[in-house]
Structures are given as structure tokens and as C-alpha cells.
Amino acid sequence: MSGTPIQAGDAGEDLTRRLLDQCDVSWFFVEQDRATKSTRLRALGAKRVDLVVAFQGTSLLLDSKCQHPSKRAPDGSLTFGLERTEIARLEATAKEFGLPLAVIFWDRGVQSATYVIEYLDRLDREVEIAGKPGLAACFERHETCDVMLFD
């Protein structure tokens, strides 16, 4: 897998769909295209999420993020973060639809991947991401889940 944002995004979306299927969770994928977002959502600065998931009797908006190569610390912890502008766009989407929004963060290795699903409010540490202000969270090893990758 190359490290470009689009390829990493596609990889994260694919990993998420496969995981949800393995867990027998109902979902539908939201296509990425300018025509798939209303004028109102564009005006609000809302971000198109990757999936809508049926979870515990309600719906959940879910966005996938993937980092590759792995950024695991020596103690096994992982740090994931988002730029503040992306957080604001995701929050606008959740507010407009009145649904909770979570992000599934993937740390992809060669033969396995580690993931964590969290709500945006877990991101509480000021960081810089690609030279822009962002928020991040550090997840201890026991807070993450591993999956083996099979093509």
C-alpha cells in the first residue's frame, strides 16, 4: 500500500467494511463524490462520512482513518489524531443529522492491523498534523484490537 492520503483512505474504508461484516454489523457505504453531498452540507462545511452503521438499536456515523506504516510506540501504545478543520467538519455532519459520530482509526502493518473506535471528544491533546493544528489521543495497548490481514 502506498502512503498517499487517498490510498490510505481507501485501505481504511476497506478494512472497516470487512471488520463490520465479520462482526455481523449492518452498514452502508457513503459514496465519495461531489454530487453525493447536498448544497446545504457543503455550505455547512460538513464532511462526508464513510459509513452509516446500525448499532445497538440506533444509527451511527462512522469515518475511517488509516496510517501506514505503523506508528506504534515501544510500549505498544498508538497515537491517532485529526486536524482541527477535519474535526469541525465531522462535528458539523453529526450535528446536522443528529446522530453520534465515531472514528475508526487503523494502524496497518504488513500482515496485521490494529484498530480503535472512538468518539471525537476522546481526542484531547493538542498536536500538529502536517503543519496544521490538530487534536490527538494516545491509546494504550489494552484499548486497541488486532486483526490479521488476508487478501
Short mmCIF file of C-alpha atoms in Angstrom, two decimals:
data_model
loop_
_atom_site.label_atom_id
_atom_site.label_comp_id
_atom_site.label_asym_id
_atom_site.label_seq_id
_atom_site.Cartn_x
_atom_site.Cartn_y
_atom_site.Cartn_z
CA MET A 1 0.00 0.00 0.00
CA SER A 2 1.31 3.43 -0.85
CA GLY A 3 1.26 6.21 1.69
CA THR A 4 -0.90 8.68 -0.29
CA PRO A 5 -3.94 10.01 1.58
CA ILE A 6 -6.42 8.64 -0.98
CA GLN A 7 -4.90 5.15 -0.95
CA ALA A 8 -4.70 5.16 2.85
CA GLY A 9 -8.34 6.31 2.98
CA ASP A 10 -9.42 3.53 0.64
CA ALA A 11 -7.50 0.99 2.72
CA GLY A 12 -9.15 2.21 5.94
CA GLU A 13 -12.60 2.06 4.38
CA ASP A 14 -11.97 -1.47 3.10
CA LEU A 15 -10.66 -2.67 6.47
CA THR A 16 -13.69 -1.15 8.21
CA ARG A 17 -16.22 -2.79 5.87
CA ARG A 18 -14.51 -6.18 6.28
CA LEU A 19 -14.43 -5.84 10.07
CA LEU A 20 -18.10 -4.83 10.28
CA ASP A 21 -19.06 -7.79 8.08
CA GLN A 22 -17.06 -10.17 10.28
CA CYS A 23 -18.90 -8.79 13.32
CA ASP A 24 -22.28 -9.11 11.55
CA VAL A 25 -22.94 -5.37 11.89
CA SER A 26 -25.28 -3.76 9.34
CA TRP A 27 -23.80 -0.84 7.42
CA PHE A 28 -23.98 1.06 4.20
CA PHE A 29 -21.14 2.84 2.47
CA VAL A 30 -21.49 6.51 1.54
CA GLU A 31 -20.01 7.12 -1.92
CA GLN A 32 -17.38 9.83 -2.26
CA ASP A 33 -18.30 12.27 -4.96
CA ARG A 34 -19.17 15.95 -5.09
CA ALA A 35 -22.71 15.05 -6.15
CA THR A 36 -23.22 12.86 -3.05
CA LYS A 37 -23.34 15.86 -0.71
CA SER A 38 -26.13 18.42 -0.69
CA THR A 39 -25.62 22.13 -1.21
CA ARG A 40 -26.64 22.65 2.42
CA LEU A 41 -23.99 20.25 3.72
CA ARG A 42 -21.35 21.92 1.53
CA ALA A 43 -22.41 25.32 2.91
CA LEU A 44 -22.11 24.00 6.48
CA GLY A 45 -18.63 22.69 5.72
CA ALA A 46 -19.79 19.21 6.67
CA LYS A 47 -17.65 16.19 5.80
CA ARG A 48 -18.98 13.12 4.06
CA VAL A 49 -18.51 10.21 6.43
CA ASP A 50 -17.58 6.77 5.17
CA LEU A 51 -20.38 4.63 6.59
CA VAL A 52 -23.69 4.67 8.38
CA VAL A 53 -23.85 1.79 10.83
CA ALA A 54 -26.78 0.18 12.66
CA PHE A 55 -25.55 -0.22 16.21
CA GLN A 56 -27.39 -1.05 19.45
CA GLY A 57 -30.80 -0.03 18.11
CA THR A 58 -29.68 3.26 16.58
CA SER A 59 -27.59 4.60 13.73
CA LEU A 60 -24.01 5.76 13.99
CA LEU A 61 -21.97 7.80 11.53
CA LEU A 62 -18.53 6.25 11.11
CA ASP A 63 -15.42 7.68 9.47
CA SER A 64 -12.32 5.56 8.76
CA LYS A 65 -8.71 6.68 9.06
CA CYS A 66 -5.66 4.57 8.25
CA GLN A 67 -1.98 5.16 8.96
CA HIS A 68 0.69 3.09 7.27
CA PRO A 69 3.40 2.24 8.09
CA SER A 70 2.73 1.53 11.72
CA LYS A 71 3.40 4.24 14.29
CA ARG A 72 3.35 2.03 17.38
CA ALA A 73 5.45 3.24 20.31
CA PRO A 74 7.88 0.88 22.08
CA ASP A 75 5.36 0.44 24.94
CA GLY A 76 2.71 -0.75 22.46
CA SER A 77 0.62 2.41 22.60
CA LEU A 78 -0.67 4.17 19.49
CA THR A 79 -1.41 7.83 18.93
CA PHE A 80 -4.06 8.88 16.45
CA GLY A 81 -5.14 12.38 15.59
CA LEU A 82 -7.05 14.61 13.22
CA GLU A 83 -6.60 18.15 12.00
CA ARG A 84 -8.90 20.62 13.75
CA THR A 85 -10.52 21.56 10.44
CA GLU A 86 -11.48 17.94 9.80
CA ILE A 87 -12.85 17.60 13.34
CA ALA A 88 -15.02 20.69 12.79
CA ARG A 89 -16.33 19.27 9.50
CA LEU A 90 -17.16 15.92 11.13
CA GLU A 91 -18.90 17.68 14.03
CA ALA A 92 -20.99 19.70 11.54
CA THR A 93 -22.10 16.46 9.89
CA ALA A 94 -23.06 14.83 13.20
CA LYS A 95 -24.96 17.93 14.33
CA GLU A 96 -26.90 18.21 11.07
CA PHE A 97 -28.01 14.58 11.14
CA GLY A 98 -28.49 14.42 14.90
CA LEU A 99 -26.53 11.16 15.06
CA PRO A 100 -23.48 10.17 17.07
CA LEU A 101 -20.25 10.07 15.11
CA ALA A 102 -17.24 7.88 15.77
CA VAL A 103 -13.93 7.44 14.00
CA ILE A 104 -12.26 4.09 13.48
CA PHE A 105 -8.50 4.57 13.42
CA TRP A 106 -6.39 1.88 11.74
CA ASP A 107 -2.68 1.32 12.19
CA ARG A 108 -1.74 -1.02 9.38
CA GLY A 109 1.24 -3.28 9.37
CA VAL A 110 2.21 -5.80 6.68
CA GLN A 111 0.30 -8.85 7.96
CA SER A 112 -1.94 -7.35 10.61
CA ALA A 113 -3.71 -4.16 11.56
CA THR A 114 -4.65 -2.60 14.86
CA TYR A 115 -7.77 -0.51 15.29
CA VAL A 116 -9.63 1.54 17.83
CA ILE A 117 -13.09 3.09 17.53
CA GLU A 118 -13.65 6.34 19.41
CA TYR A 119 -15.87 9.38 19.59
CA LEU A 120 -14.26 12.70 18.66
CA ASP A 121 -14.27 14.01 22.23
CA ARG A 122 -11.57 11.44 23.10
CA LEU A 123 -9.14 13.50 21.01
CA ASP A 124 -7.97 15.92 23.68
CA ARG A 125 -4.25 16.53 23.20
CA GLU A 126 -3.02 19.49 21.13
CA VAL A 127 -0.76 18.34 18.28
CA GLU A 128 0.48 19.47 14.92
CA ILE A 129 -0.53 17.31 11.96
CA ALA A 130 1.21 18.03 8.65
CA GLY A 131 1.96 21.54 9.92
CA LYS A 132 -1.65 22.24 10.92
CA PRO A 133 -3.28 22.36 14.37
CA GLY A 134 -4.93 19.14 15.44
CA LEU A 135 -6.09 17.02 18.33
CA ALA A 136 -4.90 13.53 19.18
CA ALA A 137 -5.29 10.78 21.73
CA CYS A 138 -2.90 8.10 22.86
CA PHE A 139 -4.40 4.64 23.18
CA GLU A 140 -2.76 2.11 25.47
CA ARG A 141 -2.18 -1.40 24.12
CA HIS A 142 -5.16 -2.85 26.04
CA GLU A 143 -7.51 -0.29 24.38
CA THR A 144 -6.79 -1.48 20.84
CA CYS A 145 -7.79 -4.57 18.85
CA ASP A 146 -5.75 -6.53 16.32
CA VAL A 147 -6.86 -8.29 13.14
CA MET A 148 -4.90 -10.44 10.71
CA LEU A 149 -4.93 -9.27 7.09
CA PHE A 150 -5.88 -11.77 4.42
CA ASP A 151 -6.47 -10.90 0.78
#
